[in-house]
Structure formats: structure tokens, C-alpha cells
């Protein structure tokens, strides 16, 4: 209203003065008109304009705060965020390390031990399940062992050893929402061992299907669809990878079941072409109850006199045309610096832990060719004795036990490709003599330093400062699950992951994500059908070793 009055007054005055000075009136009108447009532009661009900028900034800030709050709510929607936040709690020694253990019905574990006579067709496993899975104590008659901590442990007893060891884990929790990983105490190895011979596929698969049916109904499973779950099987992976439902096919199909593919399964031998299993050490005969037991043993291994350059304990494989064992045995027999312990039916010394450990303790190098499968328990027994292992296939250790062994395999072992023996008849003795005494000493010290992480401590006690094979494996699982959770939060995906190259990914250094050509490709690049045929045959052959009593 005021503006209108102000604008209408000048015309009245101009109308009265029109006759006096027409020129003055015209100039005044032009001046008012110019002033009007100046004020109009000023009001629009400065007053209204600045107000618009301020409001724009306020409006811009509101969505930012809204998006931040929204992002916070989205993060809270991840049911594993409480577990991730425990990592930030520096005052909690278990922050980021909590493990939740499923309370499984006893049919999945303890009931199997009550029927221990049925766990193996050729071996009475009852004595081997005593002492929390360690087996009967070994007497130190020949002075080969320590006075305590030595047991006649079966090579397939990791199921029960690991589960009992978990009971002593310092960061167990009953609150699954803060757990960094979830353990499933299913005796998968003992389960399949009961039914490998003479049972149809339905019987072989029954417990695995029953277990998964139980798990997927649990609220803990729904958090990540089982990707934070892990279990242990003290057998080679091929016992759990039956491809078809033909009765003649070997093993069960646990690791091929959709739900099981989300879990991590720890086995004594993993598949190089699959991503849901991980290699952990075979159990040795040594299970210390305290750190001092380990330190004393390590010092003893450092001081031993080792008269043999190299040694081999094992049997030939005449039925396997690809095996180099026959050539290794021949080379050892012809050498004056090789100790040979031939193992076959009727050879009692090969079944004697004392005889085997005594030979390894007297050798600088211990030959570890493939057995019926890639791996051998003997490799861990020899390293426990401070003997430098000699491998002939990367699948025997380097791509298997990446959690427990250095990726730089030359620090602790010697690698001689199988074809060097098979096709070129390379002299093992000559190859080993090329390594200087100084280098041998450095390598042996590396082997001895690895001993704690290659053995399973007595499950009924707890080491004070040392990390054993169990500790290393659990931490690796936690790291794997934590990385996956962080990737989910950050929206990172592994779209370029190729499962058949799983063995390559295991060798990547921290921060690396891509794989390419590798020097070991010839060892693992086989047609898929040939891999499958080999896996079934490997599983069957491994049982011949069990009958033989030698891994």
C-alpha cells in the first residue's frame, strides 16, 4: 500500500505544475522511471537473490544431514555391525576376536564318539579318541621324544582335537551378535569315515543334509547366510566332493551343497580349484601343554647332530604311473648319504612314531613327494623334527597351508619339480649338495621357528604366549569374515573372481585382488573332468594309505 501511495503522489504534483514547466516534468518522470528499475533490479538480484542463496545452502545442507542419518541407519541395518564395532574397543582384549559356537544336537558330534568302533573300517578309533582326541600317550623309551606331551595321534583326528581346543579359546561368547565368526562343531570327517565303504549315497549324505537343515533355521545363519560360519574336517577335501548321485562315486557331497558353499571348511588337504575349503596342518605326535615344552623342544632340535643329508619314509606307488616315488626310492638306495625307511604292509618300523621321528631328527633334508593325494602328514612330522622338507609339487604345501607357512617357500624348503625327477632324472643328492652349510643352517632355523604354528597344543590346557595351529587357523577365519563384512559395508564386490583359480588367490599379497599367469599353472591346469576323475580316485587311494598305516 505504501509503495502505491508513494508512486501516485508525484503525478498529482506534476499535473499541477504541468503548465509551468513541461520540460521539468518530463525529466522528473524519466528520473523516477530509472530509479524504479534500479530499485527493482536491486531488490531482485541482491535482496531476493541473496535470500535464495542462503535458502539454497540451507536446503542443500538438510539433505546432507538427512543422507548422513540415512547412511547411519543403513549401517545399523547390517546385523553384524556390533561385531565390527568390537574391533574399535581397544580396552577389550577380545575385541574383534569373539567366537560363537553352535550348540549342536549330540548326533552331530558326541554320539559318533560313543560309536567309535564304527569310525573306520580298518582301524579301531576308540583309543585314538581318548585324551581329547590326542590318543594314548607315547612312552619315551628310545629318548626320541620329550618326557611329556607326546601321543599316538591319528592323522584323521583333527575333528575332535579342534573342537576340544575351541573349548579353551579365550574369547568365546554366548552373544552371537558380537561374534567375529561362528563355529560349527560337526565331526564331518568322522561322519563320512563311517560310510565310505558299502553304503549308498543317501546314507553318506544324510548327516550333512540334516546338519544344514538345522543350521539354516537358526537366526545366526540368517545374519550372513552362513558366510561367517566355519567347521573342521580332519580328512582330505575329496571325501566331501562327490559330483553325482551314482553309487560308484566316492564320498559325500557336503562341500557341493548350496548352503555349505557359503561356509568355510578347514580340511587337512584342500582343493586348488574351489573356494570354500582351506588347508590346515595334519596333527603331529607332539601336543605341548605350556610354552616351555615348545621352547625346550626347539632348542633340542637346533643342537642335534644330523649325519644324513636326506631321508625318505614311504612306500612306492606301482599302480600310479605318474608317481615319482619309485625313482626317489631308487636314488636313495644308491646314495651313501640317504636314509630310507620303506613303508608297506608288514613293515613295522614305518608304523612306529619313534622310528620315524628318529630318522627325521638325524636328517638335514626330508623328501616329501605326493602320496595318494597332494599332501602327507609326514611333512609336518619332519618339520617338527627340524628337518628341511623337499617338495616336488606345489600342491603338497605351498598352495595348501598358506595360513601357516610363509609364502616365500624358499625360506624353509627346497622345491624340485616332479618332471625334473620323472623326465630328466635330476640327482636329488647333487641338488641338495649345492646348498651351502650356512644356508642350510638358516633354513633349518626357519623350520624350527615355524614349529609352534604347525602343532596342536593339548586341548585340555592353553599355551601362554605362543600361537599354535589352532590359533593361526581361527585368526585366519576371523580375518576372512571381517574382510567380507567390511566389503559389504563399503559396497565392494569380487565380480572378477574365478573359482577355478582359487589356489592363485591364496598366494596373493596383502592388497592384491587380481590374478594372472603363474609359474605353477602346469601343475594345476587340467581339464575339469580330469580333475573330477582324479579327485574320486585320490579319495579311494587315500584309504589304501590308511590300511597301510602310513600317510
Coordinates of C-alpha atoms in Angstrom, one line a residue:
X1 CA 0.0 0.0 0.0
X2 CA 2.8 2.4 0.9
X3 CA 4.5 1.8 -2.3
X4 CA 1.4 2.6 -4.3
X5 CA 0.9 5.9 -2.4
X6 CA 4.5 6.9 -2.9
X7 CA 4.2 6.1 -6.6
X8 CA 0.9 8.1 -7.0
X9 CA 1.9 11.3 -5.3
X10 CA 4.3 12.6 -7.8
X11 CA 1.8 12.6 -10.7
X12 CA -0.5 14.8 -8.7
X13 CA 2.2 17.4 -8.2
X14 CA 3.3 17.1 -11.8
X15 CA -0.3 17.6 -13.0
X16 CA -0.5 20.9 -11.1
X17 CA 2.9 22.1 -12.4
X18 CA 2.3 20.9 -16.0
X19 CA 1.6 24.3 -17.4
X20 CA 4.6 25.9 -15.6
X21 CA 7.4 23.6 -16.8
X22 CA 6.6 20.8 -19.2
X23 CA 10.3 20.0 -19.7
X24 CA 11.0 19.7 -15.9
X25 CA 8.1 17.3 -15.6
X26 CA 9.4 15.0 -18.3
X27 CA 12.9 14.9 -16.8
X28 CA 11.4 14.1 -13.4
X29 CA 9.4 11.2 -14.9
X30 CA 12.4 9.8 -16.6
X31 CA 14.4 10.0 -13.3
X32 CA 11.6 8.2 -11.4
X33 CA 11.4 5.6 -14.1
X34 CA 15.1 4.9 -14.0
X35 CA 15.0 4.9 -10.2
X36 CA 12.2 2.4 -10.2
X37 CA 14.1 0.0 -12.5
X38 CA 17.3 0.4 -10.4
X39 CA 15.4 -0.4 -7.2
X40 CA 13.6 -3.3 -8.9
X41 CA 16.9 -4.9 -10.2
X42 CA 18.5 -4.3 -6.8
X43 CA 15.6 -5.9 -4.9
X44 CA 15.5 -8.9 -7.3
X45 CA 19.2 -9.7 -7.6
X46 CA 20.6 -8.6 -4.2
X47 CA 17.8 -9.0 -1.7
X48 CA 15.9 -11.8 -3.2
X49 CA 19.0 -13.3 -4.8
X50 CA 20.9 -13.4 -1.6
X51 CA 18.0 -14.9 0.2
X52 CA 17.7 -17.6 -2.4
X53 CA 21.4 -18.5 -1.9
X54 CA 21.0 -18.7 1.8
X55 CA 17.9 -20.8 1.5
X56 CA 19.6 -22.9 -1.1
X57 CA 22.5 -23.5 1.2
X58 CA 20.1 -24.5 4.0
X59 CA 18.2 -26.8 1.7
X60 CA 21.5 -28.3 0.5
X61 CA 22.6 -28.9 4.0
X62 CA 19.4 -30.6 5.1
X63 CA 19.7 -33.4 2.5
X64 CA 23.3 -33.9 3.6
X65 CA 22.3 -34.3 7.2
X66 CA 19.4 -36.5 6.1
X67 CA 21.7 -38.6 3.9
X68 CA 24.2 -39.0 6.8
X69 CA 21.4 -40.1 9.1
X70 CA 20.1 -42.4 6.5
X71 CA 23.5 -43.9 5.9
X72 CA 23.9 -44.4 9.7
X73 CA 20.5 -46.2 9.7
X74 CA 21.6 -48.3 6.8
X75 CA 24.8 -49.3 8.6
X76 CA 22.7 -50.2 11.7
X77 CA 20.6 -52.4 9.5
X78 CA 23.6 -54.7 9.0
X79 CA 23.2 -57.2 11.8
X80 CA 26.9 -57.7 12.1
X81 CA 27.8 -54.1 12.9
X82 CA 28.0 -54.8 16.6
X83 CA 30.6 -57.4 15.9
X84 CA 32.6 -55.0 13.7
X85 CA 32.5 -52.3 16.4
X86 CA 34.1 -54.5 19.0
X87 CA 37.3 -54.2 16.9
X88 CA 37.4 -50.5 17.8
X89 CA 37.2 -51.2 21.6
X90 CA 40.9 -51.2 22.4
X91 CA 40.1 -51.8 26.1
X92 CA 38.6 -55.2 25.3
X93 CA 41.3 -57.9 24.6
X94 CA 38.7 -59.9 22.8
X95 CA 37.5 -57.1 20.6
X96 CA 37.2 -58.4 17.0
X97 CA 38.1 -62.0 18.2
X98 CA 34.9 -63.3 19.7
X99 CA 33.7 -66.8 18.5
X100 CA 30.2 -68.1 18.9
X101 CA 29.9 -71.9 19.0
X102 CA 26.6 -73.6 17.9
X103 CA 25.2 -76.0 20.5
X104 CA 24.6 -78.8 18.1
X105 CA 22.5 -81.9 18.9
X106 CA 24.8 -84.7 20.0
X107 CA 24.1 -86.7 16.9
X108 CA 26.4 -84.4 15.0
X109 CA 29.5 -85.0 17.3
X110 CA 29.5 -86.7 20.7
X111 CA 27.3 -89.6 19.7
X112 CA 29.8 -90.5 17.0
X113 CA 32.5 -90.9 19.7
X114 CA 30.2 -93.3 21.6
X115 CA 30.2 -95.5 18.5
X116 CA 34.0 -95.1 17.9
X117 CA 34.4 -98.6 16.6
X118 CA 32.4 -97.7 13.5
X119 CA 34.5 -94.7 12.6
X120 CA 37.0 -96.7 10.5
X121 CA 36.7 -99.9 8.6
X122 CA 40.3 -101.0 9.4
X123 CA 41.3 -99.0 12.5
X124 CA 39.7 -99.1 16.0
X125 CA 39.4 -95.4 16.5
X126 CA 38.3 -95.7 20.1
X127 CA 41.9 -95.5 21.5
X128 CA 42.6 -92.5 19.2
X129 CA 39.6 -90.5 20.5
X130 CA 40.9 -90.7 24.1
X131 CA 42.7 -87.8 25.8
X132 CA 40.5 -85.2 24.0
X133 CA 41.4 -86.7 20.6
X134 CA 45.2 -87.0 21.1
X135 CA 45.2 -90.7 21.6
X136 CA 47.2 -92.8 24.0
X137 CA 50.5 -91.3 25.4
X138 CA 53.8 -92.3 23.8
X139 CA 56.5 -93.7 26.0
X140 CA 59.9 -92.2 25.5
X141 CA 61.7 -95.5 25.5
X142 CA 64.3 -94.5 22.9
X143 CA 64.8 -91.0 24.1
X144 CA 63.4 -89.6 20.8
X145 CA 60.5 -87.6 22.4
X146 CA 60.2 -85.3 25.3
X147 CA 59.0 -86.8 28.6
X148 CA 55.6 -85.2 28.3
X149 CA 53.3 -84.0 25.6
X150 CA 53.7 -86.9 23.1
X151 CA 50.7 -89.0 21.9
X152 CA 50.0 -91.7 19.3
X153 CA 47.7 -89.2 17.4
X154 CA 45.8 -90.5 14.4
X155 CA 46.3 -88.3 11.3
X156 CA 42.5 -88.0 10.8
X157 CA 41.7 -86.9 14.4
X158 CA 41.6 -83.1 13.8
X159 CA 37.7 -83.0 14.1
X160 CA 37.8 -83.8 17.8
X161 CA 41.1 -82.1 18.6
X162 CA 40.0 -78.8 17.1
X163 CA 36.6 -78.9 18.8
X164 CA 38.1 -79.6 22.2
X165 CA 40.7 -76.9 21.6
X166 CA 37.9 -74.5 20.9
X167 CA 36.5 -75.1 24.4
X168 CA 39.7 -73.5 25.7
X169 CA 39.5 -70.5 23.3
X170 CA 39.8 -67.3 25.4
X171 CA 37.2 -65.3 23.5
X172 CA 34.1 -67.5 23.4
X173 CA 30.8 -65.7 23.6
X174 CA 27.1 -66.6 24.1
X175 CA 26.1 -63.4 22.2
X176 CA 26.3 -64.2 18.5
X177 CA 25.7 -60.5 17.6
X178 CA 29.3 -59.7 18.7
X179 CA 30.9 -62.8 17.2
X180 CA 33.6 -62.3 14.6
X181 CA 32.9 -65.9 13.3
X182 CA 30.6 -68.8 14.2
X183 CA 32.0 -72.3 14.7
X184 CA 30.0 -75.4 13.8
X185 CA 31.4 -78.4 15.9
X186 CA 30.2 -81.1 13.4
X187 CA 32.6 -84.0 13.2
X188 CA 32.4 -84.1 9.4
X189 CA 35.4 -86.3 8.9
X190 CA 34.3 -88.9 11.4
X191 CA 30.8 -88.8 9.8
X192 CA 31.9 -89.7 6.3
X193 CA 34.5 -92.2 7.6
X194 CA 31.7 -94.4 8.9
X195 CA 30.1 -94.8 5.5
X196 CA 32.7 -94.6 2.7
X197 CA 32.6 -98.3 2.0
X198 CA 29.5 -100.3 1.4
X199 CA 26.9 -97.6 1.9
X200 CA 24.7 -95.8 -0.7
X201 CA 24.8 -92.1 -1.4
X202 CA 21.7 -91.4 0.7
X203 CA 23.3 -92.8 3.9
X204 CA 26.6 -91.0 3.1
X205 CA 24.8 -87.6 2.7
X206 CA 22.2 -88.0 5.5
X207 CA 24.1 -86.3 8.3
X208 CA 25.3 -83.4 6.1
X209 CA 21.8 -82.7 4.9
X210 CA 20.5 -83.0 8.4
X211 CA 23.1 -80.5 9.7
X212 CA 22.4 -77.9 7.0
X213 CA 18.7 -78.2 7.6
X214 CA 19.3 -77.5 11.3
X215 CA 21.7 -74.6 10.6
X216 CA 19.6 -72.6 8.1
X217 CA 16.7 -72.4 10.5
X218 CA 18.9 -70.7 13.1
X219 CA 18.8 -66.9 13.5
X220 CA 22.7 -66.9 13.5
X221 CA 22.6 -68.3 9.9
X222 CA 20.4 -65.6 8.6
X223 CA 22.9 -62.8 9.5
X224 CA 25.2 -63.6 6.5
X225 CA 23.6 -66.7 5.0
X226 CA 26.3 -68.9 6.6
X227 CA 29.3 -66.9 5.3
X228 CA 30.5 -66.3 8.8
X229 CA 30.3 -70.0 9.7
X230 CA 33.2 -72.5 9.7
X231 CA 33.7 -76.1 10.5
X232 CA 36.6 -78.6 10.6
X233 CA 37.0 -82.0 8.9
X234 CA 40.2 -84.0 9.6
X235 CA 40.2 -85.5 6.1
X236 CA 41.1 -84.6 2.6
X237 CA 38.6 -82.5 0.6
X238 CA 38.0 -85.2 -2.0
X239 CA 36.0 -87.2 0.6
X240 CA 33.4 -84.4 0.5
X241 CA 33.2 -83.6 -3.2
X242 CA 31.0 -86.3 -4.8
X243 CA 29.8 -84.8 -8.1
X244 CA 26.9 -87.2 -8.9
X245 CA 24.5 -89.5 -7.1
X246 CA 25.9 -92.6 -8.7
X247 CA 26.6 -95.2 -6.1
X248 CA 30.0 -95.8 -7.5
X249 CA 31.1 -92.2 -6.9
X250 CA 33.3 -91.5 -3.9
X251 CA 32.4 -89.8 -0.7
X252 CA 29.5 -87.4 0.1
X253 CA 28.6 -84.1 -1.4
X254 CA 28.8 -81.9 1.7
X255 CA 31.1 -79.3 0.0
X256 CA 28.9 -79.1 -3.1
X257 CA 25.6 -78.5 -1.2
X258 CA 24.4 -74.9 -1.8
X259 CA 24.3 -73.9 1.9
X260 CA 27.7 -75.4 2.6
X261 CA 29.3 -73.4 -0.2
X262 CA 28.8 -70.3 1.9
X263 CA 30.7 -71.8 4.9
X264 CA 34.4 -72.2 5.3
X265 CA 35.6 -75.8 5.8
X266 CA 39.0 -76.5 7.2
X267 CA 40.5 -79.7 5.9
X268 CA 43.9 -81.3 6.0
X269 CA 44.0 -81.1 2.2
X270 CA 42.0 -78.5 0.2
X271 CA 41.1 -78.3 -3.4
X272 CA 43.1 -75.9 -5.6
X273 CA 40.0 -75.3 -7.8
X274 CA 37.4 -74.5 -5.1
X275 CA 36.9 -71.5 -2.7
X276 CA 35.1 -73.0 0.3
X277 CA 37.8 -75.1 1.8
X278 CA 41.1 -74.2 3.4
X279 CA 44.1 -76.4 4.4
X280 CA 45.2 -76.8 8.0
X281 CA 48.1 -78.9 9.3
X282 CA 47.8 -82.6 9.9
X283 CA 48.2 -83.4 13.6
X284 CA 51.7 -84.5 14.7
X285 CA 52.5 -86.6 17.8
X286 CA 53.5 -83.5 19.8
X287 CA 50.9 -81.6 21.8
X288 CA 52.5 -79.4 24.4
X289 CA 50.6 -78.1 27.5
X290 CA 52.8 -75.0 28.0
X291 CA 55.2 -72.7 26.2
X292 CA 58.2 -74.1 27.9
X293 CA 57.6 -77.5 26.4
X294 CA 57.9 -76.0 22.9
X295 CA 61.0 -73.9 23.7
X296 CA 62.8 -76.9 25.1
X297 CA 61.9 -79.0 22.1
X298 CA 63.1 -76.2 19.7
X299 CA 66.4 -75.9 21.4
X300 CA 66.9 -79.6 21.3
X301 CA 66.3 -79.7 17.5
X302 CA 68.8 -77.0 17.0
X303 CA 71.6 -78.9 18.7
X304 CA 71.1 -82.3 17.1
X305 CA 73.8 -84.0 15.0
X306 CA 72.3 -84.8 11.6
X307 CA 74.5 -87.4 9.8
X308 CA 72.2 -88.0 6.8
X309 CA 72.0 -85.4 4.0
X310 CA 68.5 -86.5 3.2
X311 CA 65.9 -89.2 4.0
X312 CA 62.6 -90.7 2.9
X313 CA 59.9 -92.6 4.6
X314 CA 57.2 -94.1 2.4
X315 CA 56.1 -96.8 0.0
X316 CA 56.2 -96.9 -3.8
X317 CA 53.1 -96.5 -5.8
X318 CA 53.4 -99.0 -8.6
X319 CA 49.8 -98.6 -9.6
X320 CA 50.2 -94.9 -10.3
X321 CA 52.3 -94.3 -13.4
X322 CA 52.6 -90.6 -12.5
X323 CA 54.2 -91.2 -9.1
X324 CA 57.9 -90.5 -8.7
X325 CA 58.2 -92.4 -5.5
X326 CA 59.8 -95.4 -7.2
X327 CA 62.6 -93.1 -8.6
X328 CA 63.1 -91.4 -5.3
X329 CA 63.5 -94.7 -3.5
X330 CA 66.0 -95.9 -6.2
X331 CA 68.0 -92.7 -5.8
X332 CA 68.0 -93.0 -2.0
X333 CA 69.2 -96.7 -2.2
X334 CA 72.1 -95.7 -4.4
X335 CA 73.2 -92.8 -2.2
X336 CA 75.5 -93.1 0.7
X337 CA 74.0 -90.1 2.4
X338 CA 70.3 -91.0 2.2
X339 CA 68.4 -92.8 5.0
X340 CA 65.5 -94.9 3.7
X341 CA 62.5 -96.2 5.7
X342 CA 60.4 -98.3 3.3
X343 CA 56.8 -98.4 4.3
X344 CA 54.4 -101.1 3.2
X345 CA 52.4 -103.9 4.6
X346 CA 54.4 -105.8 7.2
X347 CA 57.0 -103.0 7.8
X348 CA 56.5 -102.3 11.5
X349 CA 59.2 -99.6 11.8
X350 CA 57.2 -97.3 9.4
X351 CA 54.3 -97.5 11.8
X352 CA 56.4 -96.6 14.7
X353 CA 56.4 -92.9 15.7
X354 CA 59.7 -93.3 17.4
X355 CA 61.4 -94.8 14.3
X356 CA 60.0 -92.1 12.0
X357 CA 60.9 -89.2 14.3
X358 CA 64.4 -90.6 14.9
X359 CA 65.1 -90.8 11.2
X360 CA 63.8 -87.2 10.6
X361 CA 65.9 -85.9 13.6
X362 CA 69.1 -87.4 12.0
X363 CA 68.5 -85.8 8.6
X364 CA 69.2 -82.4 7.1
X365 CA 66.5 -82.7 4.4
X366 CA 63.4 -84.9 4.3
X367 CA 61.8 -85.8 0.9
X368 CA 58.1 -85.2 0.7
X369 CA 56.7 -86.3 -2.7
X370 CA 52.9 -86.7 -3.3
X371 CA 51.3 -89.7 -1.7
X372 CA 47.9 -90.9 -2.8
X373 CA 46.9 -87.2 -2.7
X374 CA 48.9 -84.0 -2.8
X375 CA 49.7 -83.9 0.9
X376 CA 51.3 -86.1 3.6
X377 CA 51.3 -86.0 7.4
X378 CA 55.0 -86.8 7.1
X379 CA 55.7 -83.3 6.0
X380 CA 54.6 -81.9 9.4
X381 CA 56.4 -84.7 11.4
X382 CA 59.6 -83.9 9.6
X383 CA 59.4 -80.2 10.2
X384 CA 58.6 -80.9 13.9
X385 CA 62.0 -82.7 13.9
X386 CA 63.7 -79.6 12.4
X387 CA 64.2 -81.4 9.1
X388 CA 64.0 -79.1 6.0
X389 CA 61.3 -80.5 3.7
X390 CA 61.8 -81.1 0.0
X391 CA 58.6 -80.8 -2.0
X392 CA 58.1 -81.9 -5.6
X393 CA 54.6 -80.5 -6.2
X394 CA 53.3 -77.0 -5.1
X395 CA 50.0 -78.7 -4.0
X396 CA 51.8 -80.6 -1.3
X397 CA 52.3 -77.5 0.8
X398 CA 52.8 -74.1 -0.9
X399 CA 49.2 -73.7 -2.1
X400 CA 47.7 -75.7 0.8
X401 CA 48.8 -74.2 4.0
X402 CA 49.0 -70.5 3.2
X403 CA 47.8 -69.6 6.6
X404 CA 50.5 -71.5 8.4
X405 CA 53.6 -71.4 6.1
X406 CA 55.5 -68.5 4.7
X407 CA 54.6 -67.6 1.1
X408 CA 58.3 -67.4 0.3
X409 CA 58.7 -71.2 0.3
X410 CA 62.5 -71.0 -0.3
X411 CA 63.0 -69.7 3.2
X412 CA 62.1 -73.1 4.8
X413 CA 62.0 -75.7 2.0
X414 CA 63.5 -76.9 -1.3
X415 CA 61.4 -77.3 -4.4
X416 CA 62.3 -79.8 -7.1
X417 CA 59.6 -80.1 -9.8
X418 CA 58.3 -83.6 -10.4
X419 CA 59.3 -83.6 -14.0
X420 CA 62.9 -83.0 -13.0
X421 CA 62.8 -86.4 -11.5
X422 CA 60.4 -88.1 -13.8
X423 CA 61.7 -86.9 -17.2
X424 CA 65.2 -85.6 -16.5
X425 CA 66.3 -87.9 -13.7
X426 CA 67.9 -85.0 -11.8
X427 CA 70.1 -86.1 -8.9
X428 CA 68.5 -85.2 -5.6
X429 CA 71.7 -85.6 -3.8
X430 CA 73.6 -83.3 -6.2
X431 CA 70.8 -80.7 -6.0
X432 CA 70.9 -80.7 -2.2
X433 CA 74.7 -80.6 -2.0
X434 CA 74.6 -77.3 -3.9
X435 CA 73.1 -75.6 -0.9
X436 CA 75.8 -74.2 1.4
X437 CA 76.1 -75.2 5.0
X438 CA 75.4 -71.6 6.1
X439 CA 72.2 -71.6 4.0
X440 CA 71.2 -74.9 5.4
X441 CA 71.5 -73.6 8.9
X442 CA 69.4 -70.5 8.1
X443 CA 66.7 -72.7 6.5
X444 CA 66.7 -75.1 9.5
X445 CA 66.3 -72.3 11.9
X446 CA 63.3 -71.1 9.9
X447 CA 61.8 -74.5 10.0
X448 CA 62.3 -74.7 13.8
X449 CA 60.8 -71.3 14.3
X450 CA 57.6 -72.5 12.5
X451 CA 57.1 -75.4 14.9
X452 CA 54.6 -73.6 17.2
X453 CA 52.2 -72.8 14.4
X454 CA 52.3 -76.3 12.9
X455 CA 51.3 -78.2 16.1
X456 CA 48.1 -78.5 18.0
X457 CA 48.5 -77.8 21.7
X458 CA 47.0 -80.1 24.3
X459 CA 43.2 -79.2 24.2
X460 CA 43.0 -79.6 27.9
X461 CA 45.3 -76.7 28.6
X462 CA 46.3 -73.4 26.9
X463 CA 49.7 -72.0 25.8
X464 CA 50.7 -68.8 27.4
X465 CA 52.1 -66.7 24.6
X466 CA 52.7 -69.0 21.6
X467 CA 50.1 -69.4 18.8
X468 CA 49.6 -73.0 17.7
X469 CA 48.0 -74.3 14.5
X470 CA 44.5 -73.8 16.0
X471 CA 45.1 -70.2 16.9
X472 CA 46.5 -69.4 13.4
X473 CA 43.5 -71.0 11.7
X474 CA 40.9 -69.3 13.9
X475 CA 42.5 -65.9 13.4
X476 CA 42.6 -66.5 9.6
X477 CA 38.9 -67.3 9.6
X478 CA 38.2 -64.2 11.6
X479 CA 40.2 -62.1 9.2
X480 CA 38.4 -63.6 6.2
X481 CA 34.9 -62.9 7.7
X482 CA 35.9 -59.4 8.9
X483 CA 37.1 -58.5 5.4
X484 CA 33.9 -59.8 3.9
X485 CA 31.8 -57.7 6.3
X486 CA 33.8 -54.6 5.6
X487 CA 33.5 -55.2 1.8
X488 CA 29.7 -55.5 2.2
X489 CA 29.5 -52.2 4.1
X490 CA 31.7 -50.4 1.6
X491 CA 29.9 -51.9 -1.4
X492 CA 32.9 -53.8 -2.7
X493 CA 32.4 -57.0 -4.7
X494 CA 34.7 -59.6 -6.3
X495 CA 32.9 -59.7 -9.6
X496 CA 36.0 -60.9 -11.4
X497 CA 36.7 -63.8 -9.0
X498 CA 37.3 -67.1 -10.9
X499 CA 36.8 -70.0 -8.5
X500 CA 39.0 -72.4 -10.6
X501 CA 41.9 -70.1 -9.8
X502 CA 41.4 -70.3 -6.0
X503 CA 44.9 -71.6 -5.4
X504 CA 46.3 -68.4 -7.1
X505 CA 44.2 -66.1 -4.9
X506 CA 45.6 -67.8 -1.8
X507 CA 49.1 -66.7 -2.9
X508 CA 48.3 -63.0 -3.3
X509 CA 50.0 -60.5 -1.1
X510 CA 48.0 -58.0 1.1
X511 CA 46.0 -55.6 -1.0
X512 CA 46.3 -57.6 -4.3
X513 CA 43.0 -58.7 -5.9
X514 CA 43.8 -59.8 -9.4
X515 CA 45.5 -63.0 -10.6
X516 CA 47.3 -63.7 -13.8
X517 CA 49.6 -66.4 -15.3
X518 CA 51.7 -68.3 -12.8
X519 CA 54.7 -70.5 -13.0
X520 CA 52.7 -73.3 -11.4
X521 CA 49.9 -73.3 -13.9
X522 CA 51.1 -76.5 -15.5
X523 CA 50.7 -78.3 -12.1
X524 CA 47.0 -77.3 -11.8
X525 CA 45.7 -76.7 -15.4
X526 CA 43.9 -79.9 -16.2
X527 CA 40.6 -80.4 -17.9
X528 CA 37.8 -80.2 -15.4
X529 CA 36.6 -83.7 -16.0
X530 CA 40.1 -85.0 -15.4
X531 CA 40.2 -83.1 -12.1
X532 CA 37.0 -84.7 -11.0
X533 CA 38.1 -88.2 -12.0
X534 CA 41.4 -87.6 -10.2
X535 CA 39.6 -86.4 -7.0
X536 CA 37.5 -89.5 -6.8
X537 CA 40.5 -91.8 -7.4
X538 CA 42.5 -89.8 -4.9
X539 CA 39.9 -90.3 -2.2
X540 CA 39.8 -94.0 -2.8
X541 CA 43.6 -94.3 -2.8
X542 CA 43.9 -92.4 0.5
X543 CA 42.2 -95.3 2.1
X544 CA 44.9 -97.6 0.9
X545 CA 47.3 -95.5 2.9
X546 CA 45.1 -95.8 6.0
X547 CA 45.1 -99.5 5.7
X548 CA 48.9 -99.3 5.3
X549 CA 49.1 -97.1 8.4
X550 CA 51.3 -94.6 6.5
X551 CA 50.2 -91.3 5.2

